[in-house]
């Protein structure tokens, strides 16, 4: 299973970035429709567009895997439904921020097998930050530098590393100092 976790993490990063690109484009072009869920919770057309991109990618690459999404649960509700591989996705986390054009929103996907999470990715497109966690391998983040390069870092950096990255023109929304 550990060898599959890296494959799944790479796939998850690819699909959340693809969905993030789409929702950013929708926001830039002002093509967002806002409605409300049953409980009065805000939902946008971008939530559904992102959900569709991610679902189609998973179904195409892993047709035998289940999918649990915030926007479409498809009858999930008992623990028996979590046997085997399942993707857990939030196609647009921070919908209120997104709808108000604030940069603090993300797209996330994780893979669990028999209820144990093996890999997960969170991508914040407006911040240029991606977080990746892989069971047994650790957690990492990439962020965009001023010249649009991306750097891969361990989730915990030292002050010296953070200062060095800052002097290179790299930015992050939050430093993780030890």
Tab-separated table of C-alpha atoms in Angstrom:
chain	number	residue	atom	x	y	z
A	1	UNK	CA	0.000	0.000	0.000
A	2	UNK	CA	2.906	2.378	0.729
A	3	UNK	CA	4.046	2.277	-2.913
A	4	UNK	CA	0.519	3.193	-4.042
A	5	UNK	CA	0.379	6.138	-1.607
A	6	UNK	CA	2.984	8.106	-3.576
A	7	UNK	CA	1.141	7.379	-6.851
A	8	UNK	CA	-2.141	8.524	-5.281
A	9	UNK	CA	-0.531	11.691	-3.873
A	10	UNK	CA	0.850	12.642	-7.291
A	11	UNK	CA	-2.542	11.986	-8.867
A	12	UNK	CA	-4.346	13.972	-6.138
A	13	UNK	CA	-2.024	16.939	-6.631
A	14	UNK	CA	-2.682	16.868	-10.365
A	15	UNK	CA	-6.474	16.849	-9.979
A	16	UNK	CA	-6.692	19.514	-7.263
A	17	UNK	CA	-4.457	21.805	-9.320
A	18	UNK	CA	-6.665	21.215	-12.369
A	19	UNK	CA	-9.794	22.006	-10.352
A	20	UNK	CA	-8.070	25.020	-8.757
A	21	UNK	CA	-7.210	26.379	-12.180
A	22	UNK	CA	-10.855	26.074	-13.238
A	23	UNK	CA	-12.326	27.811	-10.189
A	24	UNK	CA	-9.748	30.604	-10.451
A	25	UNK	CA	-10.709	31.096	-14.107
A	26	UNK	CA	-14.420	31.185	-13.200
A	27	UNK	CA	-13.751	33.788	-10.522
A	28	UNK	CA	-11.588	35.919	-12.829
A	29	UNK	CA	-14.264	35.864	-15.520
A	30	UNK	CA	-17.041	36.593	-12.977
A	31	UNK	CA	-18.897	33.425	-14.002
A	32	UNK	CA	-19.938	32.384	-10.504
A	33	UNK	CA	-23.530	31.675	-9.524
A	34	UNK	CA	-24.254	31.718	-5.791
A	35	UNK	CA	-27.004	29.617	-4.187
A	36	UNK	CA	-27.655	28.043	-0.802
A	37	UNK	CA	-27.769	24.433	0.409
A	38	UNK	CA	-30.628	23.083	2.514
A	39	UNK	CA	-29.066	24.290	5.765
A	40	UNK	CA	-28.583	27.780	4.332
A	41	UNK	CA	-24.899	27.184	3.618
A	42	UNK	CA	-23.455	29.101	0.672
A	43	UNK	CA	-22.564	27.080	-2.436
A	44	UNK	CA	-21.364	28.325	-5.823
A	45	UNK	CA	-21.291	27.015	-9.361
A	46	UNK	CA	-17.504	26.780	-8.868
A	47	UNK	CA	-18.056	24.177	-6.101
A	48	UNK	CA	-19.910	22.002	-8.605
A	49	UNK	CA	-17.490	22.636	-11.484
A	50	UNK	CA	-14.540	21.655	-9.271
A	51	UNK	CA	-16.431	18.602	-7.988
A	52	UNK	CA	-17.144	17.462	-11.554
A	53	UNK	CA	-13.496	17.830	-12.660
A	54	UNK	CA	-12.234	15.833	-9.693
A	55	UNK	CA	-14.917	13.115	-9.954
A	56	UNK	CA	-14.343	12.616	-13.677
A	57	UNK	CA	-10.580	12.326	-13.177
A	58	UNK	CA	-10.952	9.791	-10.351
A	59	UNK	CA	-13.581	7.753	-12.183
A	60	UNK	CA	-11.401	7.651	-15.291
A	61	UNK	CA	-8.163	6.688	-13.508
A	62	UNK	CA	-9.609	4.537	-10.710
A	63	UNK	CA	-13.090	3.322	-11.676
A	64	UNK	CA	-13.200	0.858	-8.765
A	65	UNK	CA	-12.615	3.574	-6.125
A	66	UNK	CA	-15.454	5.185	-4.206
A	67	UNK	CA	-15.843	8.949	-3.903
A	68	UNK	CA	-17.156	10.963	-0.959
A	69	UNK	CA	-17.556	14.647	-1.726
A	70	UNK	CA	-18.945	17.543	0.261
A	71	UNK	CA	-21.171	18.411	-2.696
A	72	UNK	CA	-22.424	14.898	-3.455
A	73	UNK	CA	-22.428	12.089	-0.894
A	74	UNK	CA	-24.183	9.512	-3.120
A	75	UNK	CA	-25.751	7.632	-0.223
A	76	UNK	CA	-22.737	7.483	2.112
A	77	UNK	CA	-23.571	7.329	5.760
A	78	UNK	CA	-22.540	4.040	7.333
A	79	UNK	CA	-19.054	2.847	8.142
A	80	UNK	CA	-19.597	-0.179	5.876
A	81	UNK	CA	-19.353	2.197	2.932
A	82	UNK	CA	-15.671	2.813	3.621
A	83	UNK	CA	-14.278	-0.616	2.799
A	84	UNK	CA	-11.675	-0.521	0.056
A	85	UNK	CA	-10.263	2.642	-1.519
A	86	UNK	CA	-12.278	5.869	-1.275
A	87	UNK	CA	-11.460	9.433	-2.228
A	88	UNK	CA	-12.600	12.152	0.151
A	89	UNK	CA	-12.846	15.500	-1.594
A	90	UNK	CA	-13.750	19.064	-0.770
A	91	UNK	CA	-13.977	20.698	-4.180
A	92	UNK	CA	-13.953	24.230	-2.742
A	93	UNK	CA	-13.115	24.692	0.922
A	94	UNK	CA	-13.726	28.299	1.922
A	95	UNK	CA	-16.658	28.996	-0.385
A	96	UNK	CA	-17.627	32.168	1.496
A	97	UNK	CA	-14.107	33.581	1.056
A	98	UNK	CA	-14.132	32.534	-2.595
A	99	UNK	CA	-17.512	34.188	-3.232
A	100	UNK	CA	-16.230	37.405	-1.650
A	101	UNK	CA	-13.009	37.245	-3.699
A	102	UNK	CA	-10.779	36.657	-0.679
A	103	UNK	CA	-7.701	34.506	-1.420
A	104	UNK	CA	-8.171	32.045	1.448
A	105	UNK	CA	-9.855	29.062	-0.219
A	106	UNK	CA	-8.589	25.670	-1.325
A	107	UNK	CA	-9.327	22.439	-3.150
A	108	UNK	CA	-8.560	19.201	-1.315
A	109	UNK	CA	-8.492	15.479	-1.981
A	110	UNK	CA	-7.441	12.512	0.129
A	111	UNK	CA	-7.440	8.745	-0.398
A	112	UNK	CA	-8.379	6.277	2.329
A	113	UNK	CA	-8.323	2.483	2.183
A	114	UNK	CA	-10.537	0.659	4.658
A	115	UNK	CA	-10.911	3.901	6.600
A	116	UNK	CA	-7.154	4.672	6.846
A	117	UNK	CA	-5.969	7.788	5.009
A	118	UNK	CA	-2.863	7.163	2.878
A	119	UNK	CA	-2.371	10.473	1.085
A	120	UNK	CA	-3.914	13.911	0.943
A	121	UNK	CA	-3.399	17.176	-0.898
A	122	UNK	CA	-4.661	20.716	-0.247
A	123	UNK	CA	-4.149	23.358	-2.948
A	124	UNK	CA	-4.758	27.082	-2.353
A	125	UNK	CA	-4.528	28.518	-5.884
A	126	UNK	CA	-4.657	32.229	-5.027
A	127	UNK	CA	-1.919	31.806	-2.430
A	128	UNK	CA	0.191	29.558	-4.665
A	129	UNK	CA	0.539	26.977	-1.894
A	130	UNK	CA	0.129	23.193	-2.024
A	131	UNK	CA	0.305	20.874	0.983
A	132	UNK	CA	0.904	17.143	0.459
A	133	UNK	CA	0.872	14.440	3.123
A	134	UNK	CA	1.772	10.784	2.543
A	135	UNK	CA	1.441	8.121	5.239
A	136	UNK	CA	4.918	7.065	6.311
A	137	UNK	CA	6.643	9.671	4.127
A	138	UNK	CA	5.792	12.941	5.883
A	139	UNK	CA	4.148	16.194	4.876
A	140	UNK	CA	5.469	18.734	2.403
A	141	UNK	CA	4.492	22.054	0.940
A	142	UNK	CA	5.314	23.911	-2.217
A	143	UNK	CA	4.890	27.591	-2.716
A	144	UNK	CA	5.324	30.061	-5.518
A	145	UNK	CA	8.359	32.331	-5.511
A	146	UNK	CA	8.420	35.826	-6.991
A	147	UNK	CA	9.715	34.478	-10.316
A	148	UNK	CA	6.933	31.806	-10.466
A	149	UNK	CA	9.277	28.967	-9.504
A	150	UNK	CA	7.885	26.444	-7.038
A	151	UNK	CA	9.905	25.160	-4.100
A	152	UNK	CA	9.288	21.921	-2.245
A	153	UNK	CA	9.876	22.144	1.495
A	154	UNK	CA	9.395	20.028	4.538
A	155	UNK	CA	6.360	21.201	6.461
A	156	UNK	CA	8.589	22.279	9.349
A	157	UNK	CA	11.438	24.603	8.518
A	158	UNK	CA	14.012	26.275	10.685
A	159	UNK	CA	14.207	30.035	11.123
A	160	UNK	CA	17.419	30.060	9.106
A	161	UNK	CA	15.744	28.197	6.219
A	162	UNK	CA	12.746	30.529	6.321
A	163	UNK	CA	15.007	33.621	6.250
A	164	UNK	CA	16.993	32.159	3.345
A	165	UNK	CA	13.827	31.432	1.361
A	166	UNK	CA	12.519	34.930	2.100
A	167	UNK	CA	15.778	36.473	0.864
A	168	UNK	CA	15.347	34.528	-2.414
A	169	UNK	CA	12.042	36.322	-3.029
A	170	UNK	CA	9.889	33.371	-2.023
A	171	UNK	CA	6.701	33.979	-0.119
A	172	UNK	CA	4.288	31.935	1.860
A	173	UNK	CA	1.143	32.867	3.678
A	174	UNK	CA	2.472	31.477	6.940
A	175	UNK	CA	5.845	30.452	8.235
A	176	UNK	CA	6.205	27.126	10.000
A	177	UNK	CA	9.031	27.818	12.406
A	178	UNK	CA	10.345	25.251	14.816
